[in-house]
Short mmCIF file of C-alpha atoms and ligand atoms in Angstrom, two decimals:
data_model
loop_
_atom_site.label_atom_id
_atom_site.label_comp_id
_atom_site.label_asym_id
_atom_site.label_seq_id
_atom_site.Cartn_x
_atom_site.Cartn_y
_atom_site.Cartn_z
CA VAL P 479 -46.41 36.83 58.56
CA CYS P 480 -44.60 39.18 61.03
CA PHE P 481 -42.79 42.48 60.51
CA GLN P 482 -39.24 42.38 61.71
CA ARG P 483 -37.45 45.23 61.23
CA LYS P 484 -37.54 48.66 59.19
CA ILE P 485 -34.68 48.11 56.17
CA TRP P 486 -35.30 51.01 54.62
CA GLU P 487 -37.38 53.81 54.01
CA GLY P 488 -38.35 55.55 50.81
CA LYS P 489 -40.52 58.53 49.76
CA THR P 490 -43.63 56.77 50.02
CA LYS P 491 -43.01 53.22 51.13
CA ILE P 492 -41.19 51.49 54.49
CA VAL P 493 -39.49 48.49 53.49
CA PHE P 494 -39.58 45.84 56.78
CA SER P 495 -37.94 42.93 56.59
CA THR P 496 -39.93 39.47 57.66
CA LYS P 497 -38.91 35.80 59.21
CA ASP P 498 -38.48 34.64 55.81
CA PRO P 499 -35.41 36.14 53.91
CA ASN P 500 -37.02 35.78 50.53
CA LEU P 501 -40.25 37.79 51.44
CA ILE P 502 -40.21 41.79 52.33
CA ILE P 503 -43.36 43.89 53.62
CA LEU P 504 -43.89 47.55 51.49
CA LYS P 505 -45.66 49.52 53.95
CA PHE P 506 -47.13 53.02 51.80
CA LYS P 507 -46.77 56.06 53.45
CA ASP P 508 -49.45 58.93 53.09
CA ASP P 509 -46.95 61.20 51.86
CA ILE P 510 -46.50 62.34 48.31
CA THR P 511 -43.36 63.66 46.65
CA ALA P 512 -42.89 65.33 43.57
CA LEU P 513 -39.50 66.99 41.34
CA ASP P 514 -37.34 63.95 42.92
CA GLY P 515 -38.69 64.80 46.35
CA LYS P 516 -38.46 68.48 46.38
CA LYS P 517 -41.84 69.11 46.70
CA ARG P 518 -43.95 67.03 49.44
CA ASP P 519 -47.03 66.98 51.38
CA VAL P 520 -49.28 64.43 53.06
CA ILE P 521 -52.55 62.90 51.97
CA PRO P 522 -54.50 61.50 54.50
CA GLY P 523 -55.52 57.76 53.47
CA LYS P 524 -53.53 57.75 50.39
CA GLY P 525 -51.56 55.34 51.65
CA ARG P 526 -54.05 53.02 51.93
CA ILE P 527 -55.33 53.89 48.29
CA ASN P 528 -52.05 53.23 46.71
CA ALA P 529 -51.57 49.93 48.45
CA SER P 530 -55.39 48.64 47.14
CA VAL P 531 -54.94 49.96 43.66
CA SER P 532 -51.23 48.56 43.48
CA SER P 533 -52.77 44.81 45.30
CA LYS P 534 -55.66 44.80 42.50
CA LEU P 535 -53.50 45.65 39.51
CA PHE P 536 -50.47 43.14 40.30
CA THR P 537 -53.31 40.39 41.32
CA GLU P 538 -53.97 41.30 37.46
CA LEU P 539 -51.13 41.23 35.79
CA GLU P 540 -51.16 37.16 37.72
CA ARG P 541 -54.33 36.39 36.59
CA ARG P 542 -52.96 37.17 32.97
CA GLY P 543 -49.72 34.95 33.63
CA ILE P 544 -47.65 38.17 34.13
CA LEU P 545 -44.73 37.38 36.97
CA THR P 546 -44.61 40.46 39.74
CA HIS P 547 -43.51 40.49 43.35
CA PHE P 548 -46.96 40.66 45.11
CA VAL P 549 -47.83 38.16 47.64
CA LYS P 550 -50.87 39.25 49.55
CA MET P 551 -51.79 42.36 51.84
CA VAL P 552 -51.30 42.25 55.01
CA ASN P 553 -53.09 44.48 56.42
CA SER P 554 -54.68 47.95 54.41
CA THR P 555 -51.52 49.72 53.74
CA SER P 556 -48.96 47.00 53.87
CA MET P 557 -47.91 44.24 51.07
CA LEU P 558 -45.96 41.30 51.27
CA VAL P 559 -43.96 40.82 48.43
CA ARG P 560 -41.02 38.62 46.60
CA LYS P 561 -38.01 40.07 47.89
CA LEU P 562 -36.12 41.15 44.48
CA ASP P 563 -32.55 42.01 43.17
CA MET P 564 -33.87 45.37 41.91
CA ILE P 565 -32.75 46.70 38.52
CA LYS P 566 -31.82 50.31 39.12
CA ILE P 567 -33.87 51.62 36.18
CA GLU P 568 -37.28 53.26 36.15
CA ILE P 569 -38.94 51.87 32.82
CA VAL P 570 -41.61 54.23 31.19
CA CYS P 571 -43.42 52.75 28.76
CA ARG P 572 -45.81 55.41 27.19
CA ASN P 573 -48.50 55.58 24.81
CA TYR P 574 -49.58 58.89 24.73
CA VAL P 575 -47.63 61.96 24.16
CA ALA P 576 -47.56 63.83 28.15
CA GLY P 577 -45.15 64.67 30.31
CA GLN P 578 -41.19 64.64 29.98
CA PHE P 579 -41.65 63.49 26.33
CA ALA P 580 -44.26 65.99 25.71
CA ARG P 581 -41.34 68.70 26.79
CA ARG P 582 -38.81 67.31 24.76
CA PHE P 583 -40.42 66.63 21.68
CA PRO P 584 -42.98 69.59 20.92
CA MET P 585 -43.55 68.61 17.26
CA PHE P 586 -45.83 65.91 18.65
CA LYS P 587 -48.89 67.36 20.13
CA GLU P 588 -49.40 66.90 23.81
CA GLY P 589 -52.45 63.81 24.30
CA ALA P 590 -51.82 62.53 20.74
CA LYS P 591 -51.49 58.88 20.57
CA LEU P 592 -48.23 57.42 19.56
CA SER P 593 -48.24 55.20 16.65
CA ARG P 594 -46.62 52.56 18.89
CA PRO P 595 -46.03 52.12 22.39
CA LEU P 596 -42.53 53.49 23.59
CA VAL P 597 -40.20 51.94 26.05
CA GLU P 598 -37.43 54.29 28.04
CA PHE P 599 -34.96 53.38 30.55
CA TYR P 600 -34.18 56.06 33.04
CA LEU P 601 -31.60 55.99 36.05
CA LYS P 602 -33.13 55.47 39.19
CA SER P 603 -31.58 58.07 40.41
CA ASP P 604 -32.74 61.36 42.61
CA GLU P 605 -29.77 62.94 42.89
CA LEU P 606 -28.64 62.95 39.13
CA GLY P 607 -32.47 63.79 37.98
CA ASP P 608 -33.21 60.13 36.73
CA PRO P 609 -31.54 61.02 33.53
CA LEU P 610 -32.67 58.85 29.98
CA LEU P 611 -30.45 55.95 29.33
CA THR P 612 -29.82 54.20 25.65
CA GLU P 613 -29.80 50.53 26.48
CA ASP P 614 -26.04 50.86 25.85
CA HIS P 615 -25.51 53.16 28.53
CA ALA P 616 -27.05 51.20 30.62
CA ILE P 617 -24.99 48.03 29.92
CA LEU P 618 -22.07 49.99 30.35
CA LEU P 619 -23.35 51.29 34.16
CA GLY P 620 -23.83 47.91 34.30
CA LEU P 621 -27.12 47.80 35.36
CA THR P 622 -28.62 45.32 33.17
CA SER P 623 -27.07 42.80 30.07
CA ARG P 624 -28.21 43.02 26.70
CA GLY P 625 -30.65 39.78 26.97
CA GLU P 626 -31.72 41.21 29.93
CA ALA P 627 -32.56 44.54 28.37
CA LEU P 628 -34.39 42.75 25.56
CA ARG P 629 -36.82 41.06 28.12
CA ALA P 630 -37.49 43.63 30.26
CA LYS P 631 -38.92 45.79 26.99
CA ALA P 632 -41.19 42.67 26.21
CA LEU P 633 -42.32 42.09 29.75
CA THR P 634 -43.24 46.00 29.80
CA LEU P 635 -45.14 45.93 26.59
CA ARG P 636 -47.31 43.06 28.14
CA VAL P 637 -47.63 45.11 31.24
CA ASN P 638 -48.94 47.53 29.19
CA GLU P 639 -51.52 45.63 27.05
CA ALA P 640 -52.90 44.07 30.18
CA LEU P 641 -53.29 47.63 31.77
CA THR P 642 -54.62 49.09 29.28
CA THR P 643 -57.55 46.52 28.89
CA PHE P 644 -58.19 46.43 32.18
CA MET P 645 -58.28 50.76 32.34
CA ALA P 646 -60.20 50.69 29.24
CA GLU P 647 -63.17 48.56 30.94
CA ARG P 648 -63.06 51.46 33.26
CA ASN P 649 -62.99 54.12 30.66
CA LEU P 650 -59.63 55.20 31.34
CA LYS P 651 -57.06 55.96 29.21
CA LEU P 652 -53.67 54.50 30.62
CA VAL P 653 -51.43 57.52 28.74
CA ASP P 654 -48.05 56.19 30.36
CA PHE P 655 -46.62 54.47 33.51
CA LYS P 656 -43.34 53.85 35.18
CA LEU P 657 -42.15 50.02 36.24
CA GLU P 658 -39.36 48.85 38.39
CA LEU P 659 -38.25 45.32 37.56
CA GLY P 660 -36.16 43.07 39.52
CA ARG P 661 -34.94 39.06 39.68
CA ASP P 662 -35.69 36.31 41.42
CA GLY P 663 -34.08 34.03 43.06
CA SER P 664 -34.20 32.00 40.04
CA GLY P 665 -32.91 34.93 37.89
CA LYS P 666 -36.15 35.64 35.99
CA LEU P 667 -37.96 39.04 35.87
CA ARG P 668 -40.84 40.15 37.98
CA VAL P 669 -42.29 43.38 38.02
CA GLY P 670 -41.83 45.06 41.81
CA ASP P 671 -42.44 48.15 43.53
CA GLU P 672 -45.96 49.66 43.00
CA LEU P 673 -48.78 50.30 40.01
CA ASP P 674 -50.92 53.06 41.64
CA ALA P 675 -51.81 56.99 40.03
CA ASP P 676 -48.06 57.80 41.48
CA CYS P 677 -46.61 56.35 38.77
CA MET P 678 -48.80 55.97 35.82
CA ARG P 679 -51.09 58.86 34.07
CA LEU P 680 -54.82 57.98 33.73
CA TRP P 681 -57.28 60.06 31.82
CA ASP P 682 -60.94 59.92 31.75
CA SER P 683 -61.25 58.38 28.32
CA GLU P 684 -64.66 60.47 27.93
CA THR P 685 -63.83 64.20 29.78
CA GLY P 686 -60.35 64.02 30.08
CA ASN P 687 -60.12 64.50 33.63
CA VAL P 688 -56.94 63.76 34.93
CA LEU P 689 -56.89 60.86 37.59
CA ASP P 690 -53.49 60.66 38.73
CA LYS P 691 -50.47 62.42 40.38
CA ASP P 692 -50.08 64.94 38.09
CA VAL P 693 -52.32 67.31 39.37
CA TYR P 694 -50.61 67.32 42.35
CA ARG P 695 -47.08 68.04 40.01
CA LYS P 696 -49.70 70.98 38.98
CA GLY P 697 -50.80 72.39 42.25
CA ALA P 698 -53.38 70.97 43.02
CA SER P 699 -54.34 71.18 47.04
CA VAL P 700 -54.13 68.08 49.61
CA ALA P 701 -58.02 68.03 49.39
CA GLU P 702 -58.15 67.99 45.52
CA VAL P 703 -55.51 65.28 45.73
CA GLN P 704 -57.34 63.25 47.82
CA LYS P 705 -60.12 63.68 46.30
CA ILE P 706 -58.79 62.54 42.60
CA TYR P 707 -57.15 59.54 44.41
CA GLY P 708 -60.15 58.38 46.51
CA GLU P 709 -62.16 58.45 42.74
CA LEU P 710 -59.18 56.73 40.94
CA TYR P 711 -59.80 54.01 44.19
CA ARG P 712 -63.34 53.95 43.31
CA ARG P 713 -62.99 53.63 39.79
CA VAL P 714 -60.11 50.27 40.18
CA VAL P 715 -61.04 48.68 43.40
CA GLY P 716 -64.60 49.25 44.04
CA GLY P 717 -65.89 48.55 40.03
P1 LIG D 632 -37.99 55.89 46.35
O1 LIG D 632 -37.88 56.69 47.27
O2 LIG D 632 -36.99 54.94 45.83
O3 LIG D 632 -39.27 55.96 46.05
P2 LIG D 632 -39.61 54.10 47.77
O4 LIG D 632 -40.31 54.75 49.23
O5 LIG D 632 -40.54 54.02 46.71
O6 LIG D 632 -38.81 54.55 47.57
O7 LIG D 632 -39.37 52.86 48.66
C1 LIG D 632 -39.50 51.41 47.99
C2 LIG D 632 -38.07 50.73 47.44
O8 LIG D 632 -38.03 49.71 47.42
C3 LIG D 632 -37.82 51.18 46.49
O9 LIG D 632 -36.33 51.71 46.46
C4 LIG D 632 -38.15 50.00 45.07
O10 LIG D 632 -37.00 50.11 44.64
C5 LIG D 632 -37.69 48.77 46.37
N1 LIG D 632 -38.09 47.60 46.06
C6 LIG D 632 -39.69 47.38 45.55
N2 LIG D 632 -40.15 46.58 45.77
C7 LIG D 632 -39.15 45.60 46.38
C8 LIG D 632 -38.94 44.21 45.82
N3 LIG D 632 -39.81 43.46 45.73
N4 LIG D 632 -37.89 43.60 46.55
C9 LIG D 632 -37.27 44.47 47.21
N5 LIG D 632 -37.23 45.70 46.69
C10 LIG D 632 -37.99 46.45 46.41
P1 LIG D 633 -42.53 61.26 32.69
O1 LIG D 633 -43.20 61.93 31.69
O2 LIG D 633 -42.05 62.68 33.66
O3 LIG D 633 -41.13 60.74 32.43
O4 LIG D 633 -42.97 60.54 33.56
C1 LIG D 633 -43.71 58.91 32.85
C2 LIG D 633 -44.24 58.34 33.61
O5 LIG D 633 -43.52 57.97 34.52
C3 LIG D 633 -45.73 59.07 34.72
O6 LIG D 633 -46.57 58.15 34.45
C4 LIG D 633 -45.10 59.02 35.95
C5 LIG D 633 -44.01 58.34 35.67
N1 LIG D 633 -42.97 58.90 37.03
C6 LIG D 633 -42.87 57.95 38.37
O7 LIG D 633 -43.32 57.16 38.80
N2 LIG D 633 -41.36 58.39 38.36
C7 LIG D 633 -40.35 59.28 37.92
O8 LIG D 633 -39.45 59.50 38.86
C8 LIG D 633 -40.91 59.83 36.90
C9 LIG D 633 -39.76 61.11 36.38
C10 LIG D 633 -42.37 59.57 36.38
N1 LIG D 634 -40.19 62.84 40.14
C1 LIG D 634 -41.12 61.43 40.67
C2 LIG D 634 -42.20 62.59 39.76
O1 LIG D 634 -42.62 63.82 40.41
C3 LIG D 634 -41.19 61.38 42.15
C4 LIG D 634 -40.45 62.28 43.23
O2 LIG D 634 -39.28 62.90 42.85
O3 LIG D 634 -41.45 62.15 44.45
O4 LIG D 634 -43.03 61.65 39.95
#
């Protein structure tokens, strides 16, 4: 496979075309951002770590029969994937009270387990600060259809079960995560983008220690963030 040309550079990944119009390459950068890109730093080695963690988790989903965009790694920071028609929704699934949900609903205690997993849709738009969408908003905005929204939710819950089990085997609690889904050539939904410490919350089941991007959001130094990402790599990939 060869990189053809850069078609897009985002906050944390660069997208390259390949000779095959159905395949693209996602190259993970060492950049880390928060607050919709307003805070940013470089964490040496992060691109390699997020690429390996993502590749491991996509492989695990595929093993359980969940469709994803993943094809293979092409080097230590780059993943060959099927090009999808991405749905411009950030789908968040929550198992425990944290982050924005904890702030919005203070009647729920931070860290408490929800009675069932919660699936939420947010508009993927940094300019607008990713506003929360109801299903009717998503349909009205032309982002999805009633039927597809239902399939997206079902797929998200399957991913949640798979990742929750995988993380539990590594003594990690999957608090919440964000997915980006897309349609493949035949219109089937697949899990796209990335699956790593940038887009999920993971807490050590025994100590409660945070092993994800929240340490950066809350002001940890580059060296501390590097250490946390390294530890997650060992738990998820090296185990
Ligand atoms: P952002 O700045 O939006 O966070 P990234 O740096 O993550 O962007 O860049 C990756 C971009 O590639 C995102 O816009 C994401 O939606 C898109 N993307 C991820 N997987 C696929 C795929 N399989 N096909 C097409 N686009 C994808
Ligand atoms: P939140 O509590 O801030 O809404 O975050 C929920 C989950 O979604 C958390 O695991 C982090 C992830 N997330 C992203 O990956 N990108 C984003 O832009 C946001 C807001 C959250
Ligand atoms: N707002 C997102 C976050 O904090 C991502 C970003 O803005 O860079 O996770």
